[in-house]
Tab-separated table of C-alpha atoms and ligand atoms in Angstrom:
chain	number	residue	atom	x	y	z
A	8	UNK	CA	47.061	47.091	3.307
A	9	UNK	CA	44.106	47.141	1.023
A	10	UNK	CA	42.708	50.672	-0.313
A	11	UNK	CA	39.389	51.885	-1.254
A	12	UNK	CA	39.010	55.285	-3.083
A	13	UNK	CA	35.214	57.055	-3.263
A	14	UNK	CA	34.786	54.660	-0.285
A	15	UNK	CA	31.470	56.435	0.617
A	16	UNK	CA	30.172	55.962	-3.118
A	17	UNK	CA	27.396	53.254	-3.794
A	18	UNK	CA	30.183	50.952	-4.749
A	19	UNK	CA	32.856	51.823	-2.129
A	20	UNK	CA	30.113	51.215	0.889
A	21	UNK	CA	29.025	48.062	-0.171
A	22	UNK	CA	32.890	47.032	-0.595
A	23	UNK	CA	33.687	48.508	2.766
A	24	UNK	CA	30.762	46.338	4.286
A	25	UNK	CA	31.934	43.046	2.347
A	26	UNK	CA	35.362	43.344	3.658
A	27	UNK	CA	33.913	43.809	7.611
A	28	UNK	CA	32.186	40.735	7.338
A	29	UNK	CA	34.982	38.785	5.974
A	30	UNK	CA	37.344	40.034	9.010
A	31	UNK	CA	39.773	41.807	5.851
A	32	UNK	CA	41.345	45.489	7.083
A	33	UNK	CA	41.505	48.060	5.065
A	34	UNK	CA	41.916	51.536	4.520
A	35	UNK	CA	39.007	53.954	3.783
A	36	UNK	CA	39.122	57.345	1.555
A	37	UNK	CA	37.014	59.649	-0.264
A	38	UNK	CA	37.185	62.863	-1.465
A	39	UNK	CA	37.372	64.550	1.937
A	40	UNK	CA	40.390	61.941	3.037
A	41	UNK	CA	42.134	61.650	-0.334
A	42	UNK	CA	40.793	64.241	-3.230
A	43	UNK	CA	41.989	61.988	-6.399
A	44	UNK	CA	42.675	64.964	-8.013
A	45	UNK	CA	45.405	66.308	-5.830
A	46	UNK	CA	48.384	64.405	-7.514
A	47	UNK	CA	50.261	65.331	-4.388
A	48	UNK	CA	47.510	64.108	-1.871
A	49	UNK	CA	47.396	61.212	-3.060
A	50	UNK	CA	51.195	60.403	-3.329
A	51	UNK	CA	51.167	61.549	0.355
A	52	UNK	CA	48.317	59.059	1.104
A	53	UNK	CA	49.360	56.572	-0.494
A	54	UNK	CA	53.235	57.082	1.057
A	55	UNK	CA	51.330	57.076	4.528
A	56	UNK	CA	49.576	53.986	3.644
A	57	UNK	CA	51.534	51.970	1.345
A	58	UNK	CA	48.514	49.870	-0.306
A	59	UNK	CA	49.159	46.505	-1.712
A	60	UNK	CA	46.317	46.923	-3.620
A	61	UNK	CA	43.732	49.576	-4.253
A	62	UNK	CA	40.058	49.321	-5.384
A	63	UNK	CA	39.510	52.638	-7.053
A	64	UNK	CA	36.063	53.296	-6.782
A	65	UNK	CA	35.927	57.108	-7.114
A	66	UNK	CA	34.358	59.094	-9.864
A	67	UNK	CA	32.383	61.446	-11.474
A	68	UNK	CA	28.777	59.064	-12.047
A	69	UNK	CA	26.556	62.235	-13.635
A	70	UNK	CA	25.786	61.218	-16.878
A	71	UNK	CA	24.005	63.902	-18.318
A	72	UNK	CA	25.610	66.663	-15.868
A	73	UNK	CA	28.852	65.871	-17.692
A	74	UNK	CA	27.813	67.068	-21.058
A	75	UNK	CA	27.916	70.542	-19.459
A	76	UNK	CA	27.642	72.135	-16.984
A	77	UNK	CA	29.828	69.296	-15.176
A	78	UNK	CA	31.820	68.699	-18.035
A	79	UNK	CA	35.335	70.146	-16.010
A	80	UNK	CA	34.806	68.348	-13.075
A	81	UNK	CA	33.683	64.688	-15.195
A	82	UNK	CA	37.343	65.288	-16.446
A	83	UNK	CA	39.216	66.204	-13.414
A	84	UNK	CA	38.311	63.284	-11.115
A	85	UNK	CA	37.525	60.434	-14.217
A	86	UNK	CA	40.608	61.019	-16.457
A	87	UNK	CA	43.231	63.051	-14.111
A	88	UNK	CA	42.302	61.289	-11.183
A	89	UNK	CA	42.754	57.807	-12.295
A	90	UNK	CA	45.843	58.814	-13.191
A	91	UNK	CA	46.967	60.076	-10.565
A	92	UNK	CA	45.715	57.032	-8.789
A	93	UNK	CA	47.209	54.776	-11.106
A	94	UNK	CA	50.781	56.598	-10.953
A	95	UNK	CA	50.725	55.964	-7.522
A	96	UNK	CA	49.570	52.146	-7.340
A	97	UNK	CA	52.921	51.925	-9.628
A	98	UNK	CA	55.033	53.868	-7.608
A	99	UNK	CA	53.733	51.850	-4.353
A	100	UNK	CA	53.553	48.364	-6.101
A	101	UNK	CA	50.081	48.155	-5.961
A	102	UNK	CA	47.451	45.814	-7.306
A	103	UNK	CA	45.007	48.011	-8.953
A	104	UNK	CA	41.268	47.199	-9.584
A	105	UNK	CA	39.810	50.078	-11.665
A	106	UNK	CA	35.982	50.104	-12.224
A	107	UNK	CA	34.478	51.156	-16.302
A	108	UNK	CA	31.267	51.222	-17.529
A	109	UNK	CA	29.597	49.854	-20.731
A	110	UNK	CA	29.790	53.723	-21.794
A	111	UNK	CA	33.020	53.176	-23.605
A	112	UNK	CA	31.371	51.223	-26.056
A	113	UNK	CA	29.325	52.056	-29.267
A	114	UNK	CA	26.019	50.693	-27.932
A	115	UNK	CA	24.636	49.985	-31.148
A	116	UNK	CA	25.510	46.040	-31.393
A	117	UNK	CA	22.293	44.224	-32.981
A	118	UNK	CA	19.796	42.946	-29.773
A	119	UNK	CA	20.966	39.601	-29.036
A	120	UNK	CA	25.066	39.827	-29.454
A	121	UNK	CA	27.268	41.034	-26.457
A	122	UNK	CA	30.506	42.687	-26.264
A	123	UNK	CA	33.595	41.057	-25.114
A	124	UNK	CA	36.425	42.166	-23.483
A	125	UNK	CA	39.000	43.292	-26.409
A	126	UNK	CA	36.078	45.087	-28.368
A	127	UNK	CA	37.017	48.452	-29.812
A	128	UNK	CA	36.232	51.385	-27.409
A	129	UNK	CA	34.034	54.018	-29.195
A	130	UNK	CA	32.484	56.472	-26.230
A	131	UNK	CA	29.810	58.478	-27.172
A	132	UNK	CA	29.280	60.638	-24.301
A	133	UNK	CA	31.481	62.548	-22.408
A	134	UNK	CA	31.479	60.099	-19.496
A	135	UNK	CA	32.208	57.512	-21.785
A	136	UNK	CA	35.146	59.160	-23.305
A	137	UNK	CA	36.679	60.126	-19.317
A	138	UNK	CA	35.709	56.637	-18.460
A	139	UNK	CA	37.852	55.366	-21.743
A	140	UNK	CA	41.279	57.657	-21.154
A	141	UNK	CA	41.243	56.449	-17.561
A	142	UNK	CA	41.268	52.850	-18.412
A	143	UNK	CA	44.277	54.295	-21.142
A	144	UNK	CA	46.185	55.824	-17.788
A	145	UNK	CA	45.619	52.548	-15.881
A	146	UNK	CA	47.028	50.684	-18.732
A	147	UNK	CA	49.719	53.518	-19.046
A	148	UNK	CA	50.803	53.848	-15.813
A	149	UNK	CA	50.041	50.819	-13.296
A	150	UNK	CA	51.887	47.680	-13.842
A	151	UNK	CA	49.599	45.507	-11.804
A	152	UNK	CA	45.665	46.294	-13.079
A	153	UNK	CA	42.338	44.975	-13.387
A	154	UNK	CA	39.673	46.481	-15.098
A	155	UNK	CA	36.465	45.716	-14.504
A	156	UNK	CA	33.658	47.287	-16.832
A	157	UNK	CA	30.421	47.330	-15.436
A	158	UNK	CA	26.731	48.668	-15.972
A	159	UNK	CA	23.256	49.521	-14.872
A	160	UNK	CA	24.781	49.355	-11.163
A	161	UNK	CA	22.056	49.477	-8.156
A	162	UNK	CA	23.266	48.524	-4.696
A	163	UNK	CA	21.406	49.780	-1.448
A	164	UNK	CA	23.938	52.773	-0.528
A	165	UNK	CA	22.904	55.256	-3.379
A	166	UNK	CA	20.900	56.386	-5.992
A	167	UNK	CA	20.070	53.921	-8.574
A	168	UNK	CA	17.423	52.568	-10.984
A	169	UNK	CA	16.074	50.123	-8.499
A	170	UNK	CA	14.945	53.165	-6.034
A	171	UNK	CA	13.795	55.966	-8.693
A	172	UNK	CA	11.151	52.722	-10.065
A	173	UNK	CA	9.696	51.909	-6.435
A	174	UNK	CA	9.853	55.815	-5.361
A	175	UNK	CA	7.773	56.739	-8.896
A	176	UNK	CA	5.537	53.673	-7.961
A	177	UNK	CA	4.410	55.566	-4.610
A	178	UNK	CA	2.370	58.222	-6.105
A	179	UNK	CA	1.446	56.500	-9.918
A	180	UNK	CA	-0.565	54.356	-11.147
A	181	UNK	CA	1.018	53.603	-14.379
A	182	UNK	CA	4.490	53.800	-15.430
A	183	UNK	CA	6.299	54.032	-18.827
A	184	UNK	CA	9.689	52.513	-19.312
A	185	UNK	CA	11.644	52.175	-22.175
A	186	UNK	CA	12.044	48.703	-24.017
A	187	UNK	CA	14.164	49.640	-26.873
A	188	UNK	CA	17.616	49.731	-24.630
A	189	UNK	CA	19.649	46.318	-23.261
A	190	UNK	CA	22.077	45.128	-21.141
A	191	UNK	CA	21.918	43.572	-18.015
A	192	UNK	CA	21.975	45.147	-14.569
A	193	UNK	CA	24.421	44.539	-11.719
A	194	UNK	CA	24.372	44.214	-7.887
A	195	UNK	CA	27.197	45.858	-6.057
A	196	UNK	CA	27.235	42.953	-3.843
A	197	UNK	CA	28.060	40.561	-6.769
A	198	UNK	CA	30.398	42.921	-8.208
A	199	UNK	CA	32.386	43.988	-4.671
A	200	UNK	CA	32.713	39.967	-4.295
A	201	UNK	CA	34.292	39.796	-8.096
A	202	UNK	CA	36.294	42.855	-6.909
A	203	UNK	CA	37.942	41.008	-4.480
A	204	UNK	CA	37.823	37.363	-6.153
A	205	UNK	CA	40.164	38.385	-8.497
A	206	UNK	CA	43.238	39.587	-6.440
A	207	UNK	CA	42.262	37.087	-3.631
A	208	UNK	CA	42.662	34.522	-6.257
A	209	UNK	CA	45.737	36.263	-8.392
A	210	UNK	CA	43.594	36.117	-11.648
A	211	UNK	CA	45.574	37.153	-15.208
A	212	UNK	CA	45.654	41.277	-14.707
A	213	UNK	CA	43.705	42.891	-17.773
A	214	UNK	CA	40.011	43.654	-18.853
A	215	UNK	CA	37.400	41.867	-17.300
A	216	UNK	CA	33.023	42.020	-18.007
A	217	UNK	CA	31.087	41.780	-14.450
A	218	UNK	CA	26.931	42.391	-14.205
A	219	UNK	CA	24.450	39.789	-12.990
A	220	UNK	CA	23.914	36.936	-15.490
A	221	UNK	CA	20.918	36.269	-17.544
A	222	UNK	CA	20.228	34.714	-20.925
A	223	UNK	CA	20.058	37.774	-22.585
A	224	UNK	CA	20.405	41.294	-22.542
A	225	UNK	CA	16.837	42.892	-21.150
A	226	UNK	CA	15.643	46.034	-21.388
A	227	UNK	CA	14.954	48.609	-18.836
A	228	UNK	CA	11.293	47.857	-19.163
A	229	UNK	CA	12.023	43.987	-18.038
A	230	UNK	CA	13.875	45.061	-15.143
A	231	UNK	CA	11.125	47.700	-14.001
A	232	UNK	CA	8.679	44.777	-14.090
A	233	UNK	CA	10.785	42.527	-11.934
A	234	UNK	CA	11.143	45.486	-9.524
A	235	UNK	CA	7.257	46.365	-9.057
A	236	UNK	CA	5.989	43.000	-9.735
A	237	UNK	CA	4.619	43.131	-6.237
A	238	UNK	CA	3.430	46.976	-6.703
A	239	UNK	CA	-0.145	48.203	-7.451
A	240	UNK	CA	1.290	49.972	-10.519
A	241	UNK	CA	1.310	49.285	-14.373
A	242	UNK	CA	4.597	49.271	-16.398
A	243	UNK	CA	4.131	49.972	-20.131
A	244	UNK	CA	7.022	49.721	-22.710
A	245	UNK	CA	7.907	53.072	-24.168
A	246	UNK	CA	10.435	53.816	-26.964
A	247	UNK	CA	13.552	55.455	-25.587
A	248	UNK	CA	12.108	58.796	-28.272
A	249	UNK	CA	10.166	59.713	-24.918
A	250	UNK	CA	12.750	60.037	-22.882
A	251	UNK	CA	15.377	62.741	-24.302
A	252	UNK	CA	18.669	62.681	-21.995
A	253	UNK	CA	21.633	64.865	-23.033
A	254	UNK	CA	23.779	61.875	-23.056
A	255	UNK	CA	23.276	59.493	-25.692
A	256	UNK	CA	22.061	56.325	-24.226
A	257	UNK	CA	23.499	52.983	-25.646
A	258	UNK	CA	20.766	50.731	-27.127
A	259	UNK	CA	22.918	47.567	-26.723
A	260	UNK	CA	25.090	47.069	-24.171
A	261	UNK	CA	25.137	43.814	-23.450
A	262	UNK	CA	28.507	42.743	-22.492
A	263	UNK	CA	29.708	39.129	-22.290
A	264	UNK	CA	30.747	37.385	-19.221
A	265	UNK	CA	32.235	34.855	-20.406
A	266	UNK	CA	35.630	35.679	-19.430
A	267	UNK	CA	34.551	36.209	-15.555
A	268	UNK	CA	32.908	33.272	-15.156
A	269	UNK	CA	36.169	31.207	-16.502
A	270	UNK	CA	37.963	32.704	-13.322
A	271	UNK	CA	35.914	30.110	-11.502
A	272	UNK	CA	33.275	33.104	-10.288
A	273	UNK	CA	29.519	31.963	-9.692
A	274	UNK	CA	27.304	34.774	-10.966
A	275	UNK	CA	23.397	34.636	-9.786
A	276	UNK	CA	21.386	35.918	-12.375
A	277	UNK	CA	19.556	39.267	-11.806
A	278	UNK	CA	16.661	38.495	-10.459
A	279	UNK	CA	18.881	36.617	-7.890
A	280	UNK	CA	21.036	39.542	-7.080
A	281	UNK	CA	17.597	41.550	-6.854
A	282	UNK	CA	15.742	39.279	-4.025
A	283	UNK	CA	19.172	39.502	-2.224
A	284	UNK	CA	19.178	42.900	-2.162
A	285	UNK	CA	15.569	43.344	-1.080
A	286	UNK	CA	16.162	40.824	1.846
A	287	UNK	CA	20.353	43.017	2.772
A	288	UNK	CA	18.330	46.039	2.813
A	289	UNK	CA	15.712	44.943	5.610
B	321	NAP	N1	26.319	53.655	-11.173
B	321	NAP	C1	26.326	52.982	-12.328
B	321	NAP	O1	25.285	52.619	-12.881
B	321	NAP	C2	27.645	52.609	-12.966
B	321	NAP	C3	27.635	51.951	-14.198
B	321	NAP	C4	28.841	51.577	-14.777
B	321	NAP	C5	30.023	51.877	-14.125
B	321	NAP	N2	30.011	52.554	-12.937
B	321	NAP	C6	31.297	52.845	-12.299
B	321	NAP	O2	31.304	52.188	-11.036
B	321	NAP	C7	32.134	52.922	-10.131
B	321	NAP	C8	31.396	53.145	-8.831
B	321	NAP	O3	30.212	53.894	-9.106
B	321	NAP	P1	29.175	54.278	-7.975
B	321	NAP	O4	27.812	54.014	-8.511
B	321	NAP	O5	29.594	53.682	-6.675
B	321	NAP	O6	29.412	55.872	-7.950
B	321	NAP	P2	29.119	56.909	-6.791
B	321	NAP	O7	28.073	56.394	-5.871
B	321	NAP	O8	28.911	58.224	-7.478
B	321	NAP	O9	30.485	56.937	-5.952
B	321	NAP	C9	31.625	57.635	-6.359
B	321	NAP	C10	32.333	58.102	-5.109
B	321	NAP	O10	33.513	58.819	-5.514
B	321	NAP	C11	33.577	59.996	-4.726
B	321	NAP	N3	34.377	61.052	-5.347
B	321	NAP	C12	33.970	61.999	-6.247
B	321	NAP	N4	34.969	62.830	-6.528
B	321	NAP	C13	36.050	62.416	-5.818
B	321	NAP	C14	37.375	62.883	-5.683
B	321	NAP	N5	37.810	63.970	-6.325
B	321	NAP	N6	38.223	62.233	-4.848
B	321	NAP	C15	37.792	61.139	-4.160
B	321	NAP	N7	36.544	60.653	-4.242
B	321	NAP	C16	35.676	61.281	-5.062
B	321	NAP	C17	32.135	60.416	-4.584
B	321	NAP	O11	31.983	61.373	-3.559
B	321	NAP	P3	30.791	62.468	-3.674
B	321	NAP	O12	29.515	61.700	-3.678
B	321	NAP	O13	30.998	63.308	-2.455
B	321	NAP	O14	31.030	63.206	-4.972
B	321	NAP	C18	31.481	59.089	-4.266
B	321	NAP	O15	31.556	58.775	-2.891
B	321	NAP	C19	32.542	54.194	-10.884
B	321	NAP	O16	33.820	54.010	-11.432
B	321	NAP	C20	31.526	54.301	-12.002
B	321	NAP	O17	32.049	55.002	-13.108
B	321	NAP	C21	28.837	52.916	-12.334
């Protein structure tokens, strides 16, 4: 039986819907089914539903939240809730696919180079660092893992970049958006599919890279043009100065896919993933 943790998450709904349309059962929790952070709850869940192989999509996703006032909680479910997860996926002999973010890295890579797989982790925000000790526990604890590190995520079941551009767009005329930070944004259709291409296809377990594909890393301010390019609105570039966040934004995170795409995985490029999301959320 397959498992999906944070199931109801922007990730877990689009994973839940991919697996429906292929005909594929599986077995949906979040927090009110299976708390991650209740070692015991989960051990009992996963007893109950002895998973073959679990897509842990839970977390704690507030950036800035987590350098305070939700700096506990960031911890609890990111760093002692992949562990617990990833304890049980061993004790069960699960597969486990374990999602990371381009957070664990540095960011500060010249424009133009991308990060592969075995670069050094350096997190520079507290998410980053929770997001870095649970890829430790998975590599600690589960015998069967893949994790897949991700970034600039928009999908049509949450909160994402994609919406806050188009809902800002409503009531302005202009728009400024920063051009001084890259990487490349990711569909969670494309990245549900990759997901599921690697156990469906037994890839090597380990580290993998997964966004949409482009040339090069862009910047926030190309993707906000690509977004509104059919809105009455004007996008300026705007250095990222103007924008103070309490987490430390990386200003390169480009990372390379080279290593997914060797699997044999066809990645559209962004603006692909984009016009296919426009036309799934209709
Ligand atoms: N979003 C991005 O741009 C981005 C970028 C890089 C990597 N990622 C990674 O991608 C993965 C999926 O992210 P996402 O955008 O789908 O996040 P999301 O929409 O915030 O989904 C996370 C899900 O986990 C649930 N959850 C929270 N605490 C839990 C607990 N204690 N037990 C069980 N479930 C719990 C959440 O429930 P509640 O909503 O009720 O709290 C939510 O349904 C995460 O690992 C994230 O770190 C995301």
């Amino acid at each position: 039986m397959i498992l999906i943790t944070g199931a109801n998450g922007q990730l877990g709904t689009e994973l839940r819907y991919l697996l429906d349309e292929r005909g594929v059962d599986y077995v949906a929790a979040d927090v009110a089914e299976m708390d991650i952070t209740d070692a015991e709850k989960v051990d009992a869940f996963f007893a109950d539903v002895k998973p073959t192989v679990v897509y842990h999509c839970a977390a704690y996703t507030a950036v800035d939240a987590a350098e305070d006032e939700g700096k506990e909680l960031n911890y609890k479910i990111n760093v002692t809730g992949t562990e617990n997860v990833a304890k049980a996926a061993a004790k069960y002999g699960a597969t486990l696919v374990y999602i990371s973010t381009d957070y664990v890295f540095e960011g500060q890579k010249p424009v133009g180079l991308e990060l592969e797989v075995d670069e050094p982790a350096n997190p520079q925000t507290e998410y980053g660092r929770t997001k870095r000790l649970g890829e430790e526990a998975v590599e600690k604890y589960a015998d069967k893992f893949y994790t897949v590190r991700t970034a600039w995520v928009f999908g049509n079941y949450g909160k994402n970049f994609v919406f806050t551009m188009q809902n800002l767009a409503e009531t302005r005329d202009t728009l400024g958006v920063v051009n001084d930070q890259f990487g490349r944004p990711t569909w969670t259709r494309t990245l549900a599919e990759f997901m599921v291409h690697l156990v469906e296809t037994k890839q090597a377990f380990g580290y993998y890279h997964l966004s949409n594909d482009s040339e090069k890393g862009i910047s926030w301010y190309d993707f906000a043009k690509e977004i509104l390019k059919d809105k009455d609105v004007t996008v300026n570039p705007v250095s990222s100065d103007q924008f103070p966040a309490k987490a430390k934004r990386p200003l390169n995170s480009t990372m390379s896919l080279a290593k997914a795409k060797a699997t044999g995985f066809t990645i559209p490029t962004w603006q692909e993933a984009l016009e296919a999301f426009y036309k799934q959320g209709k």
